[in-house]
Coordinates of C-alpha atoms in Angstrom, one line a residue:
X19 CA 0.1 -1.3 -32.3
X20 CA -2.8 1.2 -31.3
X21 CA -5.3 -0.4 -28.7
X22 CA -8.5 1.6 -29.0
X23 CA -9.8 3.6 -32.0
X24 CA -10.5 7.1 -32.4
X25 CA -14.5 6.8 -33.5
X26 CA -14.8 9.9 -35.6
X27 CA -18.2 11.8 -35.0
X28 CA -18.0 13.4 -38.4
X29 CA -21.4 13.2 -40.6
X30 CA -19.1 13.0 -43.8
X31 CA -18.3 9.2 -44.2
X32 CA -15.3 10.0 -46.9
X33 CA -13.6 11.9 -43.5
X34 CA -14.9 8.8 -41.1
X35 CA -12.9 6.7 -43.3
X36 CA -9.9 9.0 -43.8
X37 CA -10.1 8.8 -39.9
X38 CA -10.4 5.2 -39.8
X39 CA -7.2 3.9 -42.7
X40 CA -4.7 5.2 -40.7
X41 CA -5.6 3.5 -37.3
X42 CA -6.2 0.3 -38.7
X43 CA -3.1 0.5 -40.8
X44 CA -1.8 0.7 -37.1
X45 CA -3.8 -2.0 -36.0
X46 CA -2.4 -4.3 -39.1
X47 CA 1.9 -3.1 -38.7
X48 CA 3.9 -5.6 -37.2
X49 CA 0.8 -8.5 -36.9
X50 CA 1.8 -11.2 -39.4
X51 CA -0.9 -13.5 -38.1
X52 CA -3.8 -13.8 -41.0
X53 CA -6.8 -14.0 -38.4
X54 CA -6.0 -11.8 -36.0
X55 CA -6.0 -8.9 -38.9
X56 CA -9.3 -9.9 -40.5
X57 CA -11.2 -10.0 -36.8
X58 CA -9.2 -6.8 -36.1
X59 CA -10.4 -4.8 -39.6
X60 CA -14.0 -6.2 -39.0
X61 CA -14.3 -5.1 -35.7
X62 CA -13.2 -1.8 -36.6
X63 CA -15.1 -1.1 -39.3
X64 CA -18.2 -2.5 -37.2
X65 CA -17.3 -0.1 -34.5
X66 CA -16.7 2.6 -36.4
X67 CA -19.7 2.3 -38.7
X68 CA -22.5 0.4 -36.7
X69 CA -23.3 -2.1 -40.0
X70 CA -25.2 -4.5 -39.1
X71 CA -22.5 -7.2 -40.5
X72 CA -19.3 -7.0 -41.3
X73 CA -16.8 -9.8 -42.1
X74 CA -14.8 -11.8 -44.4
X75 CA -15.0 -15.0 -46.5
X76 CA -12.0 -16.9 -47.5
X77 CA -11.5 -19.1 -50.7
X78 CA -11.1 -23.1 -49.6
X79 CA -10.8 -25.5 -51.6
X80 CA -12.9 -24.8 -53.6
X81 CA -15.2 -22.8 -52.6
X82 CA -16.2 -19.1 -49.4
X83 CA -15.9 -20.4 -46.0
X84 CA -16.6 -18.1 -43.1
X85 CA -13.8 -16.4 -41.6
X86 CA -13.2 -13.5 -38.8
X87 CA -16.7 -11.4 -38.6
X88 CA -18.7 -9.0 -36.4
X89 CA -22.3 -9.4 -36.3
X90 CA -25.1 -12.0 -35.9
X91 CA -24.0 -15.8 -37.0
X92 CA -24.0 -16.3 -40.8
X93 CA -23.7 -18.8 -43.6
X94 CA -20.5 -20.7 -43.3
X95 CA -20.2 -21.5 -47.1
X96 CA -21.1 -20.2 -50.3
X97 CA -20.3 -21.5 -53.8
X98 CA -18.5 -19.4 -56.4
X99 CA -21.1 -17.4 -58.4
X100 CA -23.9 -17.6 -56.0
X101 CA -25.5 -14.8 -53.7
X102 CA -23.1 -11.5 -53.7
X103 CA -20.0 -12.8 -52.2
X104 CA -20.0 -15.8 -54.7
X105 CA -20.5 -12.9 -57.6
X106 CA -17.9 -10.9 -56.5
X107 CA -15.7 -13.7 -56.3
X108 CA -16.2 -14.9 -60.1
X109 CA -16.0 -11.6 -61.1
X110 CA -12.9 -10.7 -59.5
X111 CA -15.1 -7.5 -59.0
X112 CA -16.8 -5.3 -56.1
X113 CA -20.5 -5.9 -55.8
X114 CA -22.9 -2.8 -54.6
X115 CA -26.6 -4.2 -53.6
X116 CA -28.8 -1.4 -53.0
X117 CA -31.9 -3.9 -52.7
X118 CA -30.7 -7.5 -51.4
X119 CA -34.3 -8.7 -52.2
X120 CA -33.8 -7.8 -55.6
X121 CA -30.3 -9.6 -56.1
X122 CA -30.8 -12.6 -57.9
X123 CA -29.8 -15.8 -56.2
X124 CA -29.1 -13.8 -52.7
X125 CA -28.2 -16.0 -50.4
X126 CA -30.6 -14.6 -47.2
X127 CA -27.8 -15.6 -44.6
X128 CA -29.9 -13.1 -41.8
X129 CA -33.4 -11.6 -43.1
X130 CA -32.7 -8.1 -41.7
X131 CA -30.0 -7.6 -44.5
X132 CA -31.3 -5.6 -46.8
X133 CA -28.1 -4.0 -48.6
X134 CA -24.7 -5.1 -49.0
X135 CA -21.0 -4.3 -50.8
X136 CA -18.6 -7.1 -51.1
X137 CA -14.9 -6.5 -52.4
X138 CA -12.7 -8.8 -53.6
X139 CA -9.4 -9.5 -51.4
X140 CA -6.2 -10.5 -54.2
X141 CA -3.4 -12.2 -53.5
X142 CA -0.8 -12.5 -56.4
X143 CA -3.8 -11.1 -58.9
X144 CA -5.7 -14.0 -57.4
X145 CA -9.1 -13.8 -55.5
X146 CA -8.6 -15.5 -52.2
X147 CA -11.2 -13.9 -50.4
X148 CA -13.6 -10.9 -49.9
X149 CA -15.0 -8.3 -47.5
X150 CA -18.7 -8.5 -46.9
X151 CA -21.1 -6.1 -45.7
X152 CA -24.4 -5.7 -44.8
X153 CA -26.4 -3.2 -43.4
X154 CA -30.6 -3.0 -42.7
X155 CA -30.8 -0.2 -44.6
X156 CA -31.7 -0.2 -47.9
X157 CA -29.2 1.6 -50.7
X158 CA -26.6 2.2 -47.7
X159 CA -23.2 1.9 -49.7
X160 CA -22.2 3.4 -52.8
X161 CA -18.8 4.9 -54.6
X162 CA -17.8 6.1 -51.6
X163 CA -17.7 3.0 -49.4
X164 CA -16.3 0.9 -52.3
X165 CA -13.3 3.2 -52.9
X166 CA -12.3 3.5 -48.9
X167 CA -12.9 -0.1 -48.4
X168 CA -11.0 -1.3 -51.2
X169 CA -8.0 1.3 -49.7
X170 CA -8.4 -0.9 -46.6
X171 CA -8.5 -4.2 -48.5
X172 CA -5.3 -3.2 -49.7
X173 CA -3.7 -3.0 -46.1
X174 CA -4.5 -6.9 -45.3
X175 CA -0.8 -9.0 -46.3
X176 CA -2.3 -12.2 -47.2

């Protein structure tokens, strides 16, 4: 299991990620405990990235509760089909918010948000959970985040 991560300093953020995969498919190897992996991938992609949030929601009964994150405290649950995570839950789909404000029915968990990507997490073709994140910058993920973060979704073993 790798202990510290290699930041990249690169200005591309393809090669930041292409840095990044490999050390947190370190970090996940061996580690069977569900938790653990989630805080470790957040944390990572906060330190690598600086966003301003970065975590995951998992499906409960029902409905997103809060699970391992980096940032500032956040809504602890959201109904399916409401605000961006809820979206990209019913739609078994990623979700790219250049303008929060402009999302209908965002859910405003911190008012410095002001873009966010959400991808769904599958287990057994079955959305259990998703990655959320936010930055305060407006139009701050696109393509690019959405096909490296989905390669990194695909690391977690639910």
């Amino acid at each position: 299991m790798a202990e510290d991560l290699v930041i990249s300093k690169e200005t591309d953020k393809a090669r930041q990620y292409q840095s990044l995969i490999p050390q947190i498919g370190a970090l996940l190897e061996g580690e069977t405990d569900l938790v653990a992996n989630l805080g470790n991938v957040a944390a990572a992609l906060k330190e690598q990235f600086g966003w301003f949030w970065v975590g995951f929601y998992l499906v409960k009964e029902g409905e997103l509760v809060l699970g391992p994150f980096q940032g500032p405290v956040a809504c602890t649950r959201i109904a399916r089909g409401k605000g961006v995570c809820g979206t990209a839950w019913a739609k078994a789909a990623k979700v790219i918010v250049p303008d929060v404000d402009a999302f209908p029915g965002h859910i405003a968990c911190a008012s410095a948000s002001r873009s966010e990507i959400v991808l769904p997490v599958f287990k057994d073709g079955e959305v259990v959970g998703v990655l959320d994140v936010d930055s305060e910058y407006l139009a701050h993920f696109d393509e690019v985040d959405a096909l490296y973060l989905q390669e990194i979704v695909n690391l977690i073993r639910l």
